Short mmCIF file of C-alpha atoms in Angstrom, two decimals:
data_model
loop_
_atom_site.label_atom_id
_atom_site.label_comp_id
_atom_site.label_asym_id
_atom_site.label_seq_id
_atom_site.Cartn_x
_atom_site.Cartn_y
_atom_site.Cartn_z
CA MET X 9 99.79 100.20 129.46
CA ASN X 10 103.52 101.11 129.80
CA ILE X 11 104.99 102.04 126.30
CA GLN X 12 108.98 101.67 126.20
CA PRO X 13 111.45 101.52 123.20
CA LEU X 14 112.07 97.83 122.50
CA LYS X 15 115.45 96.19 124.26
CA TYR X 16 117.44 94.12 122.38
CA GLU X 17 116.81 91.12 125.36
CA GLU X 18 113.02 91.43 124.52
CA LEU X 19 113.38 90.72 120.81
CA GLU X 20 112.81 87.07 121.26
CA GLU X 21 109.64 87.63 123.27
CA VAL X 22 107.92 90.30 121.28
CA SER X 23 108.91 88.40 118.13
CA LEU X 24 107.11 85.23 119.61
CA TRP X 25 104.04 87.71 120.39
CA LEU X 26 103.92 89.42 116.79
CA ALA X 27 104.51 86.23 115.08
CA ASN X 28 101.19 84.64 116.59
CA LEU X 29 99.16 87.79 116.42
CA ASN X 30 100.00 88.47 112.72
CA GLU X 31 98.79 84.97 111.80
CA LYS X 32 95.01 86.04 112.56
CA ASP X 33 93.36 87.90 109.75
CA SER X 34 91.87 90.21 112.81
CA HIS X 35 95.37 91.48 113.74
CA PHE X 36 97.18 91.02 110.47
CA VAL X 37 99.67 93.83 109.25
CA ALA X 38 101.35 93.75 105.90
CA TRP X 39 105.15 94.37 105.84
CA LEU X 40 105.71 92.64 108.89
CA ASP X 41 107.79 89.13 108.30
CA SER X 42 106.00 85.89 108.98
CA GLY X 43 107.58 83.93 111.68
CA VAL X 44 109.50 84.11 114.75
CA GLU X 45 112.89 83.96 112.98
CA ALA X 46 112.26 85.99 110.52
CA ILE X 47 110.57 89.00 112.56
CA LYS X 48 113.86 88.47 114.52
CA ALA X 49 116.11 89.25 111.69
CA GLN X 50 113.70 92.29 110.48
CA LEU X 51 113.50 94.01 113.94
CA SER X 52 117.01 93.63 114.89
CA PRO X 53 118.67 96.32 112.73
CA LEU X 54 116.15 98.65 113.56
CA LEU X 55 117.28 98.73 117.18
CA SER X 56 120.72 100.34 115.98
CA PHE X 57 119.29 103.59 114.90
CA GLU X 58 119.82 106.54 116.63
CA SER X 59 116.17 107.30 117.42
CA THR X 60 113.75 104.58 118.51
CA LEU X 61 111.81 102.70 115.70
CA LEU X 62 110.43 100.35 118.08
CA TRP X 63 108.14 100.27 120.88
CA VAL X 64 106.37 97.67 123.02
CA GLY X 65 103.47 98.05 125.39
CA ARG X 66 103.18 96.12 128.44
CA ASN X 67 100.60 95.66 131.44
CA GLU X 68 102.84 94.89 134.20
CA ARG X 69 105.04 92.03 132.53
CA GLU X 70 102.61 91.07 129.83
CA ILE X 71 103.09 91.94 126.46
CA VAL X 72 99.68 93.70 125.06
CA GLY X 73 101.16 96.27 122.43
CA PHE X 74 103.70 96.93 120.08
CA ILE X 75 104.35 99.76 117.03
CA GLY X 76 107.15 99.93 114.86
CA LEU X 77 108.41 102.05 111.94
CA LEU X 78 109.99 100.44 108.87
CA PRO X 79 111.88 103.08 107.20
CA PHE X 80 112.87 104.19 103.70
CA PHE X 81 114.94 107.20 104.20
CA ASN X 82 115.71 108.09 100.79
CA GLN X 83 111.97 108.11 99.94
CA LYS X 84 111.27 109.76 103.01
CA ILE X 85 108.33 107.05 103.79
CA CYS X 86 107.95 104.52 106.64
CA ARG X 87 105.67 101.57 106.87
CA LEU X 88 103.62 100.95 110.09
CA LEU X 89 104.54 97.62 111.91
CA GLY X 90 101.35 97.71 113.88
CA PRO X 91 100.10 99.31 115.62
CA PHE X 92 99.39 95.82 117.69
CA THR X 93 97.22 95.35 120.67
CA THR X 94 95.54 92.65 122.53
CA ASN X 95 93.82 95.41 124.81
CA ALA X 96 89.95 95.48 124.90
CA HIS X 97 89.90 99.09 124.23
CA ALA X 98 91.73 98.68 120.89
CA LEU X 99 91.67 102.43 119.48
CA GLU X 100 92.91 103.93 122.78
CA SER X 101 95.77 101.41 122.87
CA MET X 102 96.77 101.87 119.32
CA SER X 103 96.48 105.62 119.55
CA GLU X 104 98.89 105.58 122.54
CA LEU X 105 101.29 103.28 120.69
CA TRP X 106 100.89 105.79 117.67
CA GLU X 107 101.78 108.82 120.16
CA LYS X 108 104.95 107.26 120.97
CA ALA X 109 105.90 107.03 117.13
CA SER X 110 104.32 109.58 115.26
CA PRO X 111 107.05 112.54 116.44
CA ILE X 112 109.61 110.18 115.18
CA ALA X 113 107.67 109.56 111.91
CA SER X 114 106.91 113.22 111.40
CA HIS X 115 110.76 114.32 111.92
CA TYR X 116 112.18 111.97 109.51
CA PHE X 117 109.25 111.04 107.13
CA ASP X 118 106.96 112.80 104.84
CA ILE X 119 104.53 109.87 104.58
CA VAL X 120 103.34 107.02 106.69
CA LYS X 121 101.66 103.95 105.27
CA VAL X 122 99.97 101.23 106.82
CA ALA X 123 98.06 98.22 105.07
CA PHE X 124 96.22 95.37 106.51
CA PHE X 125 93.39 93.21 106.05
CA LYS X 126 89.95 94.42 106.39
CA GLN X 127 88.78 91.90 109.10
CA ASN X 128 91.31 94.17 111.32
CA ASP X 129 88.47 95.87 112.41
CA ALA X 130 90.50 98.21 115.19
CA LEU X 131 93.22 99.14 112.67
CA THR X 132 90.73 100.31 110.26
CA LYS X 133 88.96 102.43 112.99
CA PHE X 134 92.53 103.73 113.98
CA SER X 135 93.92 104.87 110.50
CA GLU X 136 90.46 106.72 109.84
CA HIS X 137 90.71 108.05 113.06
CA HIS X 138 94.04 109.62 112.86
CA GLY X 139 93.75 110.90 109.17
CA PHE X 140 94.77 107.94 107.06
CA TYR X 141 93.14 107.91 103.76
CA CYS X 142 92.89 104.38 101.78
CA TYR X 143 94.66 104.71 98.74
CA ASN X 144 94.81 101.13 97.35
CA SER X 145 93.13 97.59 98.20
CA GLU X 146 94.11 94.53 96.41
CA LYS X 147 92.74 90.86 96.77
CA SER X 148 95.11 88.03 97.75
CA LEU X 149 94.92 84.92 95.76
CA LEU X 150 96.71 81.71 96.70
CA LEU X 151 98.34 78.80 94.60
CA HIS X 152 99.13 75.76 96.46
CA LYS X 153 102.03 73.47 95.16
CA ASP X 154 99.86 70.48 94.83
CA GLN X 155 97.41 72.47 92.84
CA ALA X 156 99.55 73.84 90.20
CA THR X 157 99.88 72.40 86.77
CA ASP X 158 103.18 72.05 85.18
CA GLN X 159 103.31 73.65 81.77
CA GLU X 160 106.05 74.00 79.30
CA LEU X 161 107.65 77.48 79.89
CA ASN X 162 109.22 79.37 77.09
CA ALA X 163 111.24 81.06 79.34
CA TYR X 164 114.38 81.95 76.95
CA GLN X 165 113.56 85.60 77.17
CA ILE X 166 113.31 85.86 80.79
CA ASP X 167 116.49 86.94 82.46
CA PRO X 168 117.34 87.76 86.20
CA TYR X 169 117.65 91.39 87.39
CA GLN X 170 120.95 93.39 85.99
CA GLU X 171 121.37 97.15 86.72
CA ARG X 172 121.12 98.12 83.44
CA PHE X 173 117.40 97.34 83.35
CA ASN X 174 116.75 100.07 86.27
CA GLU X 175 115.19 102.98 83.89
CA ASP X 176 113.18 100.63 82.15
CA ILE X 177 111.93 98.86 85.62
CA ARG X 178 111.19 102.55 86.65
CA ARG X 179 109.16 103.04 83.80
CA LEU X 180 106.92 100.14 84.31
CA HIS X 181 106.34 100.19 87.87
CA PRO X 182 103.22 101.68 89.03
CA GLN X 183 103.27 104.90 91.12
CA ALA X 184 100.30 103.96 93.42
CA ALA X 185 102.21 100.43 94.47
CA TYR X 186 102.98 99.31 97.75
CA TYR X 187 106.48 99.86 97.24
CA THR X 188 108.29 102.89 94.87
CA PRO X 189 110.42 102.01 92.24
CA GLU X 190 113.48 102.69 94.51
CA GLU X 191 112.25 100.82 97.45
CA LEU X 192 111.84 97.93 94.69
CA LEU X 193 115.23 98.17 93.88
CA GLN X 194 116.47 98.37 97.44
CA LEU X 195 114.68 95.59 98.37
CA ILE X 196 116.20 93.28 95.32
CA ASN X 197 119.70 93.26 97.19
CA ASP X 198 118.36 90.65 99.76
CA SER X 199 118.89 87.36 98.90
CA GLU X 200 115.31 86.12 99.62
CA ASN X 201 113.88 88.56 97.02
CA HIS X 202 113.90 87.93 93.36
CA LEU X 203 113.48 90.04 90.00
CA TRP X 204 113.12 88.65 86.67
CA CYS X 205 112.78 90.41 83.38
CA TYR X 206 111.18 89.52 79.85
CA VAL X 207 113.50 91.25 77.94
CA GLU X 208 113.33 91.99 73.87
CA ASP X 209 115.98 93.67 72.07
CA GLY X 210 117.65 94.74 75.24
CA HIS X 211 114.67 96.37 76.86
CA VAL X 212 112.73 95.15 79.70
CA LYS X 213 109.08 94.50 78.54
CA GLY X 214 107.59 93.16 81.76
CA TYR X 215 109.11 91.83 85.14
CA VAL X 216 108.02 89.70 88.33
CA TYR X 217 109.10 90.67 91.61
CA PHE X 218 108.77 87.61 93.90
CA GLU X 219 109.55 87.38 97.79
CA GLU X 220 110.74 84.19 99.89
CA ILE X 221 109.07 84.78 103.31
CA ILE X 222 111.76 83.87 105.62
CA GLY X 223 111.05 81.06 107.99
CA THR X 224 108.04 79.35 105.92
CA ASP X 225 107.54 77.14 102.84
CA GLU X 226 105.82 80.72 101.53
CA GLY X 227 106.46 83.21 98.73
CA GLU X 228 104.74 86.08 97.27
CA VAL X 229 104.37 87.42 93.47
CA CYS X 230 104.55 91.11 94.64
CA PHE X 231 104.73 92.72 91.48
CA VAL X 232 103.87 91.82 87.66
CA ASN X 233 104.11 94.67 85.24
CA VAL X 234 103.81 94.33 81.66
CA GLU X 235 104.69 97.52 78.94
CA LYS X 236 101.34 99.00 77.99
CA GLY X 237 101.69 98.10 74.33
CA GLU X 238 102.99 94.62 74.83
CA ARG X 239 99.60 93.49 77.12
CA SER X 240 97.78 90.86 76.06
CA GLN X 241 100.53 88.69 74.57
CA GLY X 242 101.08 86.19 77.11
CA ILE X 243 104.13 88.24 78.95
CA GLY X 244 102.63 88.39 82.15
CA SER X 245 101.39 84.81 82.34
CA VAL X 246 104.93 83.60 81.43
CA LEU X 247 106.42 85.41 84.14
CA ILE X 248 104.12 84.52 86.81
CA GLN X 249 104.48 80.71 85.76
CA TYR X 250 108.46 81.22 85.84
CA ALA X 251 108.21 82.79 89.33
CA CYS X 252 105.94 79.62 90.37
CA HIS X 253 107.97 77.25 88.78
CA LYS X 254 110.97 78.51 90.51
CA ALA X 255 109.57 79.00 93.91
CA PHE X 256 107.79 75.09 93.77
CA HIS X 257 110.78 73.34 92.27
CA GLU X 258 114.05 75.25 92.92
CA PHE X 259 113.08 77.37 96.37
CA GLY X 260 111.02 74.56 97.65
CA LEU X 261 107.89 76.30 98.77
CA SER X 262 104.25 75.23 98.86
CA LEU X 263 102.44 78.08 98.51
CA VAL X 264 102.75 81.37 96.30
CA THR X 265 100.54 84.34 96.71
CA ILE X 266 99.83 87.17 94.68
CA SER X 267 97.58 90.52 95.04
CA VAL X 268 95.28 92.08 92.29
CA ARG X 269 93.67 95.24 92.83
CA THR X 270 89.88 95.24 93.28
CA GLY X 271 88.27 96.55 90.21
CA ASN X 272 91.00 94.78 87.73
CA PRO X 273 88.96 91.76 86.79
CA LYS X 274 90.96 91.08 83.80
CA ALA X 275 94.12 90.39 86.13
CA GLU X 276 91.99 88.53 88.43
CA LYS X 277 90.91 86.38 85.62
CA LEU X 278 94.47 85.87 84.51
CA TYR X 279 95.14 84.82 87.78
CA LYS X 280 92.42 82.37 88.38
CA GLU X 281 93.08 80.75 85.01
CA LEU X 282 96.69 80.21 86.13
CA GLY X 283 94.93 78.22 89.39
CA PHE X 284 95.38 80.59 91.97
CA LYS X 285 92.08 80.66 94.17
CA GLU X 286 90.60 83.76 96.24
CA GLY X 287 91.63 84.87 99.66
CA PRO X 288 91.39 88.00 101.55
CA THR X 289 91.60 91.80 100.47
CA ILE X 290 94.56 94.10 101.58
CA TYR X 291 93.63 97.55 102.08
CA ALA X 292 96.61 100.28 102.03
CA TYR X 293 96.29 103.51 103.88
CA GLU X 294 98.53 106.32 104.38
CA LYS X 295 99.02 109.75 105.71
CA ALA X 296 100.81 113.00 104.95
CA MET X 297 102.90 113.82 108.08
CA ASN X 298 102.50 117.20 109.91
CA MET X 299 103.57 118.34 113.03
CA ASN X 300 100.34 120.27 113.81
CA LEU X 301 98.71 116.76 113.13
CA PRO X 302 98.19 113.97 115.60
#
C-alpha cells in the first residue's frame, strides 16, 4: 500500500469512498461526518495546516486506506478519523497508516482518541494492539419522526446558549465524555450545532447539546446533563423533548439519535419511555502519546 498525504484534488474521490465505507457498521468510525459533502467540508480545512493531518493509501490507483487527525489544539487532544482500510490484512494496513500519523500525533497532542461500533472488529484489534484502552462505551438509541409523539412542552425555562452560562456548563459536563467542556464550547460556534439550557434563577440546571448532521436528515442529541441535586424532576425529559421538537419541526429532520452509557439503565429507561429504540453500541478508546511508544 502506497500511503501519501491527501491532496486537495483527491478530496472528492476520497470523501465518496469514506462516506460509503462509514455507512457500514463493520467500518464505522465516530467523529467522521456523514455524507460526501459533509466529509468534504470537514476535511478541507485540515489540508491547509502546516503539517500533514490526512493520509490516503492506494494499491496502484485504487483507494484502500485512509487515516486522519481531527485536532483540538487547545486541549492537546486529537480524534482519529480512521484508520479505514478495505485490504484483506486489515491490522497490517491500519498499522501502516498509523505509522504515518503517529509522529504528527506525538508532536502536537498528549492524547489520541478513537470511537467506533464493536462490529468494527479490525479497528478493535488495531486499538488494543497499539495500546489504546477503552475508557467508555455508549449504546445508541434511535427516534424516527413518524414514531415520535408530540407532547405539550413546558419550555419557558429553556434558553439558547449564552456566554454567561460557560462556568455552569463546565461544572455540569462529565469529565469522561467524548468531548471536553472546552471542545463543546468550541463546537457550538458552528451553525449546525445547538446548545439549549434549562435556567432557574439565572443559573443553568441542565443542558442539551444537539448536532445536525450535514448532508443528511439526521441529528444527534450528543449530551444531556442535569445538576445532581435537580435530577428526577423532569428537566432531562423536557430538554430532550425540546431538542427533538426542534429537530423534527424546525430543522426538518426525520431521525434523532442519542447515546447512553452502558451501565446507566435509569437513563436508558427514560429515553425509551420518550420513544427511542435500541441501536448499536459505540466504544471509545484513547492513548497517551509518547515518542517511545508505537
